[in-house]
Amino acid sequence: MNLKLKNVLFLLTFIIIQSSLFGQPLKIKFKIEGLPNQDIIIAHHFGENTLVDDTLHLNNDGYGVMERDTLLPKGLYICIYPDHTYFEFILDDDQKFEIETTIGKSADEYIKNMSIKGSQINEVFFDYQLFMVDLNQQSNDLRQALKSDPNNKELKDKIENLNTLVKNKWSDIKINYPGTFMSKMLIGLQDIEVPDPPKDENGNITDSLFQYNYYKDHFFDNIDFSDNQLLYSPIYHRKLQYFFEKIVAKRPDSVIAASDRLLQKLDGNTKYFQYTLAHIFNKYANSNYMGFDKVMVHLADTYYLNGKADWVSQKYLTKLKERVDKLRPNLIGTVAPRLDKMQSVEGYFYPLHDIKAKYVVVAFWEPGCGHCKKEIPQLHEEVFIGLHDYDVQVYAVYTQSDFKEWTEFLEKKSLLDWVNVWDPNNFTNFRNKYDVYSTPTLYLLDKDKKIIAKRVDVKTIISIINEKEKQK
């Protein structure tokens, strides 16, 4: 018993001695002249977000220390001044060093006045930033001059020489500091080199889309997905954003295919997978472009509701399922949900799918809605009558249960010559089937009752029909 106690005491003593010998694994000293008795914020990038790690109070000499019992994730960190100006620094394997600078009007001034002790990679980083500040100024001056003289070969050659200097700088850092965050950051910033397209024996290109497809398929080749370092910087987020904004065709099916390819590649890396899935989902769940709710439904069904997003709460998943269940039946390109038990003013069932017309507008409305009072008569005048020669019918669904209110409005606005229906007993469940949470809600269907457009206004319906008729 005593022997065990002695062993425990020895172990504790050893730990204390070790701790006193080696100190904290993270200890960064900041000295910023010109900021006596001020607070600075130390934060890090995580994709597009900036997350606070610590607030340091600088003493009368502008001196403060950030200490931690554990290392922070490798990445690009930020020192933010009280006036919200800032400079960035790197946390890599060695997280014990000193940064000294003076206040200035911009990050460029902080970098020029920067002194680093104990962190070679930050010395390289700040040297690189100074290098880029100088080259960017030269590049801006040359490009400005080129606007006045677009064909000046000398100016173009000088710009190309600057590009070569940058590439050489990147190459030197990658060779001399392999595996560091700095090296991976520069590799991640590099664009993909695209090979020439294939040609036949006569020199004719045999695949006109080869270079586009190659660039799209290899766009993320320079991102090292074996670790999470580049998530702690804006680099991966910006590439991800650019990819879906500029590279992937703005069509739901194209976005879905590109998303699946990327997410399959990331399946073994939880953080990249989680970040990428959330980014794509949020982007298209909040898209202003019609039809991209199809992307949201696909991602929900394939990943979130399929058990592949185990970091999400059950409460969120329940709400998400409720939402996509309302979107799934009315996606663009699908056959519009049946409304077989809608009743006419006379009390007869008038199913939507019984209408024979080249185009059918399904309009959910109510007289008490301010927008409806304006838009429903406009729909009658400009679409039902105005596009009569294109064989357009309107299936006008009154969403409330006041028969008198409904029929008086129809008579007052002379709307009795199109199809008027209602469902006072909610036999059809139209609100869920057509995701009707506000009025007016307008859908445009083709002759086969496939949804062409949804949640659009009268002008958009007119534009779509006119465009389709021009194509014939």
XYZ file of C-alpha atoms in Angstrom, residues 71-417:
347
model
C -1.948 23.175 -28.985
C -4.445 24.946 -31.206
C -5.262 23.555 -34.661
C -2.746 24.485 -37.329
C -3.954 27.294 -39.508
C -4.140 30.996 -40.253
C -4.784 33.132 -37.168
C -5.657 36.787 -36.748
C -4.610 39.484 -34.313
C -7.377 42.101 -34.252
C -6.751 45.611 -32.896
C -9.334 47.736 -31.048
C -9.993 49.736 -34.245
C -10.725 46.417 -36.078
C -7.573 46.527 -38.203
C -5.606 43.298 -38.016
C -2.702 41.183 -39.169
C -2.508 37.435 -39.747
C 0.017 34.885 -38.532
C 0.463 31.126 -38.764
C 0.185 28.443 -36.114
C 2.061 25.342 -37.210
C 3.820 22.615 -35.196
C 5.798 25.047 -33.056
C 3.411 27.294 -31.150
C 5.937 29.118 -28.957
C 7.189 32.383 -30.415
C 7.119 36.157 -30.129
C 5.546 38.760 -32.403
C 6.510 42.399 -32.117
C 5.198 45.276 -34.216
C 3.858 48.817 -33.993
C 0.427 50.221 -34.728
C -0.276 51.536 -38.209
C -3.069 52.453 -40.567
C -3.198 49.104 -42.346
C -2.101 45.476 -42.217
C 0.698 46.387 -44.665
C 2.213 48.735 -42.090
C 2.007 46.111 -39.345
C 3.813 43.631 -41.578
C 6.555 46.109 -42.502
C 7.181 46.761 -38.809
C 6.991 43.086 -37.850
C 9.651 41.261 -35.878
C 9.406 37.501 -35.203
C 11.391 35.433 -32.703
C 11.178 31.653 -32.445
C 9.027 30.899 -35.503
C 10.833 30.380 -38.761
C 7.614 29.721 -40.664
C 6.180 33.082 -39.573
C 9.390 34.789 -40.662
C 8.851 33.183 -44.068
C 5.162 34.131 -44.010
C 5.766 37.804 -43.235
C 8.592 37.949 -45.747
C 6.208 36.514 -48.341
C 3.552 39.090 -47.452
C 6.044 41.954 -47.847
C 7.073 40.479 -51.170
C 3.439 40.334 -52.310
C 2.667 43.873 -51.103
C 5.445 45.207 -53.312
C 4.494 43.087 -56.325
C 0.803 43.882 -56.004
C 1.585 47.584 -56.085
C 3.721 47.128 -59.197
C 1.043 44.959 -60.808
C -1.732 47.481 -60.087
C 0.343 50.301 -61.567
C 1.096 48.280 -64.710
C -2.523 47.202 -65.180
C -3.702 50.758 -64.760
C -1.229 51.875 -67.427
C -2.367 49.018 -69.677
C -5.935 50.352 -69.631
C -4.702 53.468 -71.417
C -2.516 51.471 -73.818
C -4.041 47.952 -74.189
C -1.610 46.824 -76.920
C 1.603 47.837 -75.151
C 3.779 44.705 -75.314
C 6.344 46.056 -72.874
C 3.687 46.494 -70.178
C 2.322 42.995 -70.820
C 5.816 41.513 -70.573
C 6.409 43.263 -67.254
C 3.152 41.873 -65.854
C 4.134 38.404 -67.025
C 7.538 38.810 -65.367
C 5.791 39.642 -62.082
C 3.692 36.476 -62.418
C 6.886 34.492 -62.936
C 8.416 36.010 -59.800
C 5.378 34.938 -57.775
C 5.522 31.393 -59.142
C 9.223 31.192 -58.327
C 8.586 32.451 -54.809
C 5.897 29.832 -54.297
C 8.191 27.141 -55.654
C 11.033 28.112 -53.295
C 8.753 27.980 -50.238
C 7.238 24.625 -51.229
C 10.696 23.116 -51.757
C 12.291 24.538 -48.605
C 9.330 24.095 -46.229
C 7.514 20.921 -47.357
C 4.552 19.729 -45.309
C 4.140 23.019 -43.450
C 0.872 24.938 -43.354
C 2.566 27.672 -45.390
C 3.490 25.198 -48.116
C 0.025 23.601 -48.175
C -1.577 27.029 -48.300
C 0.406 28.034 -51.381
C -0.241 24.688 -53.067
C -3.953 25.149 -52.364
C -3.859 28.588 -53.984
C -2.395 27.199 -57.206
C -4.648 26.724 -60.184
C -4.874 23.431 -62.030
C -2.787 23.023 -65.158
C -5.080 21.861 -67.943
C -3.609 19.719 -70.746
C -4.311 20.380 -74.412
C -7.487 18.789 -75.798
C -7.226 15.558 -77.797
C -6.906 15.932 -81.569
C -7.300 13.632 -84.546
C -4.635 12.954 -87.181
C -5.593 16.177 -88.981
C -5.146 18.319 -85.895
C -8.859 18.815 -85.266
C -10.052 18.856 -81.643
C -12.123 15.725 -81.005
C -13.628 16.796 -77.661
C -14.551 20.466 -77.377
C -15.475 20.069 -73.691
C -12.318 18.198 -72.695
C -10.556 21.138 -71.022
C -13.682 22.299 -69.183
C -14.414 18.811 -67.876
C -10.772 18.246 -66.920
C -10.651 21.532 -65.018
C -13.940 20.756 -63.252
C -12.961 17.190 -62.370
C -9.508 18.173 -61.066
C -10.399 21.526 -59.507
C -9.627 20.404 -55.934
C -6.505 18.372 -56.726
C -4.259 20.898 -54.973
C -6.174 20.688 -51.691
C -4.650 18.165 -49.281
C -7.717 16.437 -47.830
C -5.569 14.145 -45.662
C -5.596 16.768 -42.881
C -7.820 19.674 -41.910
C -5.326 22.535 -42.028
C -6.791 24.459 -44.937
C -10.182 24.551 -43.241
C -8.489 26.885 -40.759
C -7.980 29.441 -43.483
C -10.230 31.074 -46.106
C -8.588 29.094 -48.930
C -10.797 26.010 -49.147
C -13.972 28.045 -48.640
C -13.055 30.431 -51.454
C -12.274 27.560 -53.818
C -15.525 25.840 -52.878
C -17.452 29.059 -53.412
C -15.767 29.733 -56.774
C -16.372 26.157 -57.919
C -20.140 26.323 -57.500
C -20.420 29.937 -58.624
C -18.174 29.896 -61.704
C -17.315 26.324 -62.719
C -20.413 24.172 -62.242
C -23.236 24.860 -64.690
C -26.157 26.656 -63.035
C -28.548 23.751 -63.425
C -29.868 21.692 -60.506
C -28.826 18.355 -62.021
C -25.297 19.656 -62.699
C -24.989 20.923 -59.146
C -26.236 17.608 -57.757
C -23.721 15.610 -59.824
C -20.815 17.883 -58.848
C -21.842 17.817 -55.177
C -22.016 14.037 -55.076
C -18.597 13.646 -56.715
C -16.974 16.017 -54.247
C -18.722 14.607 -51.176
C -17.787 11.049 -52.134
C -14.158 12.173 -52.331
C -14.432 13.649 -48.815
C -16.300 10.788 -47.198
C -13.231 9.721 -45.193
C -12.586 13.183 -43.751
C -15.315 14.189 -41.333
C -14.449 17.903 -41.055
C -14.092 18.555 -44.775
C -17.211 16.466 -45.450
C -19.193 18.301 -42.783
C -18.074 21.746 -43.925
C -18.653 21.024 -47.619
C -22.081 19.466 -47.138
C -23.244 22.347 -44.939
C -21.919 24.944 -47.402
C -23.600 23.425 -50.453
C -26.842 22.736 -48.601
C -27.120 26.271 -47.201
C -26.199 27.816 -50.535
C -29.012 26.113 -52.430
C -31.532 26.048 -49.587
C -31.358 29.849 -49.725
C -30.982 30.206 -53.486
C -32.900 32.924 -55.291
C -32.811 30.856 -58.471
C -35.930 28.879 -59.262
C -35.638 25.094 -59.187
C -32.612 24.760 -56.900
C -34.773 23.401 -54.103
C -34.167 20.138 -55.977
C -30.547 20.315 -54.773
C -31.709 20.862 -51.214
C -34.054 17.869 -51.345
C -31.368 15.643 -52.861
C -28.774 16.567 -50.232
C -31.307 16.116 -47.455
C -32.391 12.681 -48.678
C -28.905 11.427 -49.567
C -26.894 12.722 -46.630
C -28.785 14.378 -43.785
C -31.777 12.040 -43.577
C -29.731 9.008 -44.540
C -27.638 8.954 -41.380
C -24.479 10.455 -42.914
C -24.688 13.704 -40.941
C -24.452 12.313 -37.417
C -23.289 15.662 -36.018
C -26.751 17.191 -36.617
C -29.357 17.107 -33.843
C -32.480 14.990 -34.134
C -34.586 18.113 -33.677
C -33.000 19.683 -36.754
C -33.425 16.485 -38.778
C -37.119 16.300 -37.852
C -37.699 19.859 -39.042
C -35.659 19.236 -42.168
C -37.720 16.167 -43.028
C -40.929 18.157 -42.621
C -39.580 20.818 -44.986
C -38.333 18.518 -47.746
C -41.514 16.430 -47.554
C -43.349 19.576 -48.623
C -40.871 20.366 -51.401
C -40.434 16.890 -52.872
C -43.891 16.615 -54.558
C -43.599 19.960 -56.371
C -40.071 20.071 -57.751
C -39.660 21.519 -61.224
C -39.821 18.796 -63.868
C -42.081 16.531 -61.823
C -45.745 15.923 -62.566
C -47.839 18.291 -60.481
C -49.641 16.612 -57.549
C -53.203 15.626 -58.260
C -56.029 17.763 -56.930
C -58.917 15.444 -57.748
C -61.377 16.648 -55.102
C -61.222 20.361 -55.732
C -64.779 21.685 -56.066
C -66.142 24.200 -58.515
C -68.392 27.107 -57.559
C -71.351 24.881 -58.481
C -70.180 22.142 -56.087
C -68.802 19.617 -58.613
C -65.387 18.017 -58.360
C -63.040 19.533 -60.941
C -59.672 17.678 -60.968
C -56.626 19.626 -62.103
C -55.486 16.810 -64.368
C -58.770 16.903 -66.311
C -57.834 20.253 -67.849
C -56.816 20.048 -71.498
C -54.548 22.973 -72.335
C -51.041 23.596 -73.618
C -50.186 25.591 -70.473
C -51.925 25.552 -67.108
C -51.367 28.164 -64.425
C -52.276 26.918 -60.948
C -52.942 29.966 -58.783
C -53.468 29.718 -55.024
C -55.039 32.928 -53.764
C -57.458 34.613 -51.351
C -59.378 37.927 -51.566
C -58.014 39.201 -48.238
C -54.428 39.133 -49.517
C -53.167 42.536 -50.671
C -50.911 41.078 -53.387
C -53.748 38.837 -54.602
C -56.067 41.801 -55.125
C -53.572 43.169 -57.605
C -51.978 40.062 -59.092
C -55.003 37.806 -59.644
C -56.846 40.331 -61.879
C -53.502 40.939 -63.625
C -53.154 37.181 -64.179
C -56.624 37.147 -65.726
C -55.993 40.125 -67.988
C -52.415 39.504 -69.125
C -52.165 35.711 -69.126
C -55.595 34.119 -69.392
C -56.841 36.681 -71.923
C -53.547 38.121 -73.165
C -52.047 34.722 -74.047
C -55.285 33.133 -75.175
C -53.806 32.209 -78.567
C -51.193 30.042 -76.819
C -53.902 27.884 -75.229
C -53.388 28.913 -71.607
C -55.833 27.916 -68.881
C -55.870 29.056 -65.252
C -56.816 26.772 -62.377
C -57.576 29.332 -59.664
C -57.644 27.790 -56.176
C -59.355 29.794 -53.430
C -57.454 28.837 -50.268
C -60.006 29.862 -47.616
C -63.489 28.606 -46.634
C -65.789 31.650 -46.931
C -67.967 30.890 -49.959
C -69.573 34.355 -49.972
C -66.231 36.169 -49.833
C -64.947 34.011 -52.678
C -67.867 34.330 -55.090
C -68.382 38.045 -54.478
C -64.738 38.701 -55.408
C -65.045 36.545 -58.535
C -68.108 38.478 -59.686
C -66.679 41.876 -58.774
C -63.434 41.245 -60.702
C -65.115 39.324 -63.588
C -63.116 36.150 -62.956
C -65.826 33.619 -63.719
C -64.557 32.588 -67.159
